[in-house]
Tab-separated table of C-alpha atoms in Angstrom:
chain	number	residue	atom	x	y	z
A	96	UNK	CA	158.932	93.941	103.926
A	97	UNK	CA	155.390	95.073	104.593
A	98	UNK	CA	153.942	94.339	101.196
A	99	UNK	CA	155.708	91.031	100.717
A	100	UNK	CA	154.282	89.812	103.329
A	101	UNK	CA	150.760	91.109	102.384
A	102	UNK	CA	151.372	89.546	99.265
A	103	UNK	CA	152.097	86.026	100.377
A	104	UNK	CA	149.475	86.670	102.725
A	105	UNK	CA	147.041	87.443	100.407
A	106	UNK	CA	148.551	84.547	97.805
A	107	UNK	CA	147.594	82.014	100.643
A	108	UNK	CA	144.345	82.795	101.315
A	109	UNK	CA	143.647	82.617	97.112
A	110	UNK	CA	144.899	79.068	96.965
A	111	UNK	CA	144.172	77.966	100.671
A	112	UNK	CA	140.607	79.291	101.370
A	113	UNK	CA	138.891	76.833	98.679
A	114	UNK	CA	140.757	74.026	99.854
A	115	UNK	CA	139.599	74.243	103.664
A	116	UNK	CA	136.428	72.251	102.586
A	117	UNK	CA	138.236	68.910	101.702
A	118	UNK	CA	138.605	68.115	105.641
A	119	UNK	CA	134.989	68.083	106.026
A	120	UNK	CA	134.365	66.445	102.634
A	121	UNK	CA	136.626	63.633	103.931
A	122	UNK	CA	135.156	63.485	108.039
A	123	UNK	CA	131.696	62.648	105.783
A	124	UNK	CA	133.152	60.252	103.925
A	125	UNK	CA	134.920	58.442	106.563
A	126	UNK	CA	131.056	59.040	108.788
A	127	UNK	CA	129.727	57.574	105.712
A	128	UNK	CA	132.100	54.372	105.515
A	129	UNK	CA	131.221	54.108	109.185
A	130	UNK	CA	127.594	54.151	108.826
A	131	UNK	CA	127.881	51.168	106.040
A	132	UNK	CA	129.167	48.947	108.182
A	133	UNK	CA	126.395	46.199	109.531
A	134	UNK	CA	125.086	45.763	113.118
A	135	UNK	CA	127.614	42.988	114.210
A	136	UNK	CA	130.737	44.581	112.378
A	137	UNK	CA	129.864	47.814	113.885
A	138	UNK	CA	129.530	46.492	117.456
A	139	UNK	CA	132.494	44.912	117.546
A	140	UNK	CA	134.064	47.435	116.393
A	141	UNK	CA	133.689	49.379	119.472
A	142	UNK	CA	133.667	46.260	121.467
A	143	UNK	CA	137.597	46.542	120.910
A	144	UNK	CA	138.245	49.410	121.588
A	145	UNK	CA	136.253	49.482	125.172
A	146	UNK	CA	138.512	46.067	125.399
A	147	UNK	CA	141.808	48.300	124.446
A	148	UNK	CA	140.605	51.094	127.336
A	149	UNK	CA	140.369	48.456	129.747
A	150	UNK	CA	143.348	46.710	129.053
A	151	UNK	CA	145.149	50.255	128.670
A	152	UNK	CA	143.852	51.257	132.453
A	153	UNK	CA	144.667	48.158	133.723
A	154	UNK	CA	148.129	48.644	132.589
A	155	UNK	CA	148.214	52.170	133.734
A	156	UNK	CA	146.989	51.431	136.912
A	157	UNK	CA	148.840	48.301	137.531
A	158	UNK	CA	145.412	46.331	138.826
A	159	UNK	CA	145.905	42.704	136.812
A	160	UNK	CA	142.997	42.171	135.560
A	161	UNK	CA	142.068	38.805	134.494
A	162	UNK	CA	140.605	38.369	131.107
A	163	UNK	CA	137.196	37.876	132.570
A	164	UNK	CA	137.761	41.559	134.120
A	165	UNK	CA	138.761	42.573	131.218
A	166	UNK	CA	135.749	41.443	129.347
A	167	UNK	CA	132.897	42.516	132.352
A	168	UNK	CA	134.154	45.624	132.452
A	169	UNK	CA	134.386	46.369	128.527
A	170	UNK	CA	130.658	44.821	128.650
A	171	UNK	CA	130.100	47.536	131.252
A	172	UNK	CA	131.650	50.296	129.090
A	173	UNK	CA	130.725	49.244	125.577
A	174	UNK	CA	127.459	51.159	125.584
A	175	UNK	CA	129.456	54.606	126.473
A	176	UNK	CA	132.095	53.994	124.397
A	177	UNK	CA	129.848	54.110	121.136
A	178	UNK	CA	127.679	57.153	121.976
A	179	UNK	CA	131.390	58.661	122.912
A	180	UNK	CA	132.188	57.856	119.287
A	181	UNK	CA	128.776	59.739	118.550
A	182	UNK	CA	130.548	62.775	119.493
A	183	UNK	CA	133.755	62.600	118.804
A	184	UNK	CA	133.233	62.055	115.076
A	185	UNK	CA	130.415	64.953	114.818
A	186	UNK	CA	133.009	67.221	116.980
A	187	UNK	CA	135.229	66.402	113.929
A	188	UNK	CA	132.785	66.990	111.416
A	189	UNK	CA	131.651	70.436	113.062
A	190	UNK	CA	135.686	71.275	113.761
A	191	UNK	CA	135.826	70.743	109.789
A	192	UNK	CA	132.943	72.303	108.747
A	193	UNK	CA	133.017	75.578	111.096
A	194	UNK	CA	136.521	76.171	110.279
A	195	UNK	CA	136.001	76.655	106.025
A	196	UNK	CA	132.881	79.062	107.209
A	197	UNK	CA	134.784	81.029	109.678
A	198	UNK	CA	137.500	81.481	107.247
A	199	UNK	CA	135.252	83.040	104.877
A	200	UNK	CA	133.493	85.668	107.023
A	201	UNK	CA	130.652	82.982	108.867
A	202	UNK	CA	130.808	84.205	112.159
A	203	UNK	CA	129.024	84.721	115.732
A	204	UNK	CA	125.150	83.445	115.700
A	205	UNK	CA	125.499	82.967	111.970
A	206	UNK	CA	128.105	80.571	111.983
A	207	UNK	CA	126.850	78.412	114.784
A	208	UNK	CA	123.271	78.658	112.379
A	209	UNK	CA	124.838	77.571	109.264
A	210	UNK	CA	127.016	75.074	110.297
A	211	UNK	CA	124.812	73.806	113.004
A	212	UNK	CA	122.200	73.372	110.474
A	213	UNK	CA	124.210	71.677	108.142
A	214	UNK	CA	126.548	69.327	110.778
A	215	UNK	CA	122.705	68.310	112.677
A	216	UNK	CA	121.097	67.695	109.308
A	217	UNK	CA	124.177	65.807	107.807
A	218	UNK	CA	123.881	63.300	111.360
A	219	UNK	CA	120.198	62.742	110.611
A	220	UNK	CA	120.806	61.981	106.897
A	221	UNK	CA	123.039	59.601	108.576
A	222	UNK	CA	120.780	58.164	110.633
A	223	UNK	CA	118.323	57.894	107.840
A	224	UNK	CA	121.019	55.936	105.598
A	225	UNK	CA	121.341	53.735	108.473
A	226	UNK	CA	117.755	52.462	108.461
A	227	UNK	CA	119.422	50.513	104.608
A	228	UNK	CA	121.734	48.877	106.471
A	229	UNK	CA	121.109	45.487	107.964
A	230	UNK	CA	121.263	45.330	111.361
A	231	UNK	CA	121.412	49.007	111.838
A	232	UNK	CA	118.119	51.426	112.156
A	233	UNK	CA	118.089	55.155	112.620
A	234	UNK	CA	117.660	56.935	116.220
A	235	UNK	CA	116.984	60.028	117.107
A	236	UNK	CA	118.636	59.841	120.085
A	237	UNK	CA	121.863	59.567	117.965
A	238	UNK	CA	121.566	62.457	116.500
A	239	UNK	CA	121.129	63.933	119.443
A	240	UNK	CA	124.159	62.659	120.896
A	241	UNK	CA	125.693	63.998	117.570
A	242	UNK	CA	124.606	67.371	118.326
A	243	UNK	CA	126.212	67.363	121.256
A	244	UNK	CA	129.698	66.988	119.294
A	245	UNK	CA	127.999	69.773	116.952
A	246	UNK	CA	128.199	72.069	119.841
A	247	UNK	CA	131.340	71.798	120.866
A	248	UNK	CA	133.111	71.730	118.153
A	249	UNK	CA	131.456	75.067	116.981
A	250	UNK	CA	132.052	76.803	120.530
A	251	UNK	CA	135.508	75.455	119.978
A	252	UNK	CA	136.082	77.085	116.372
A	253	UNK	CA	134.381	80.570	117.732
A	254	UNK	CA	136.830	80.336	120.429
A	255	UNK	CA	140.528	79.731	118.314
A	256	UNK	CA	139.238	82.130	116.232
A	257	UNK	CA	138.236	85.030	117.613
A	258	UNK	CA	141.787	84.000	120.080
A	259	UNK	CA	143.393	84.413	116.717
A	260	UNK	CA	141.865	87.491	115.364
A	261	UNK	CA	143.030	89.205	118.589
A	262	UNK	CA	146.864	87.910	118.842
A	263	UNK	CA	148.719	86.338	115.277
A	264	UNK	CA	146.163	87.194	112.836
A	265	UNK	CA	145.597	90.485	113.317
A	266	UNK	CA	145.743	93.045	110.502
A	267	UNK	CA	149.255	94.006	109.592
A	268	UNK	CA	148.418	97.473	109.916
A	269	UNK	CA	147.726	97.026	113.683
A	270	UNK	CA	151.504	95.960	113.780
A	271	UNK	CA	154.011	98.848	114.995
């Protein structure tokens, strides 16, 4: 039983290792597509969905808002909500791009190098493709903000990892 399940361990790992890059090659993409859009589309954009968490608390907490509530205090958040999107789509990006590394050895200082390097020079790319698009221009601040989402989701990947190295992916030979 041992060595069939090395061997479908091992089988795995041939076919599944160089597919763990096509989440990341996809978060880009969909970054990309983002990016593209112009100033107005962009902006309203997240103006809808500070409107949706808003109208979503307001449910939740049972206030009745009226619609000019609604609309002062989605003015209010608007601003947060799109450096929040900032982060949440380079935690992604960092999630996706950490993971492939890990997988193939990438690890402590290294890993948060390499794919720190890459996720914080992939955001300023970004940035720069921005400065094409009408209404749009780059910031540095934004890639900032990105970095922030860098971070974490490279802390995040060191963390499930080495949890799993300790408990369910340990060597087999460790098991008695």
């Amino acid at each position: 039983m041992k060595y069939i399940l090395l061997f479908i361990k091992k089988t795995l790992r041939l076919v599944l290792k160089p597919l763990s890059f096509v989440p990341a090659l996809f978060v880009m993409y969909m970054i990309f597509q983002l990016s593209e859009q112009n100033g107005i589309t962009s902006s309203q954009l997240s103006y809808k969905v500070s409107v949706k968490i808003v109208t979503v608390t307001d449910k939740v907490l049972d206030k009745d808002f009226s619609e000019e509530q609604i609309e002062h205090y989605a003015d209010r958040i608007h601003h947060y909500v799109r450096k929040l999107g900032h982060v949440t789509e380079y935690f992604i990006l960092a999630v996706t791009v950490a993971f492939p590394l890990y997988v193939y050895g990438v690890r402590g200082f290294a890993l948060m190098v390499v794919a720190g390097i890459f996720c914080v020079g992939f955001a300023a790319f970004d940035e720069y493709h921005q400065s094409f698009v009408a209404g749009r221009g780059p910031s540095s601040r934004d890639v900032a903000i990105d970095s922030i989402g860098i971070f974490i989701g490279i802390v995040l990947v060191r963390i499930v990892g080495w949890a799993g190295r300790k408990t369910i992916f340990r060597p087999l030979s460790n098991h008695k």
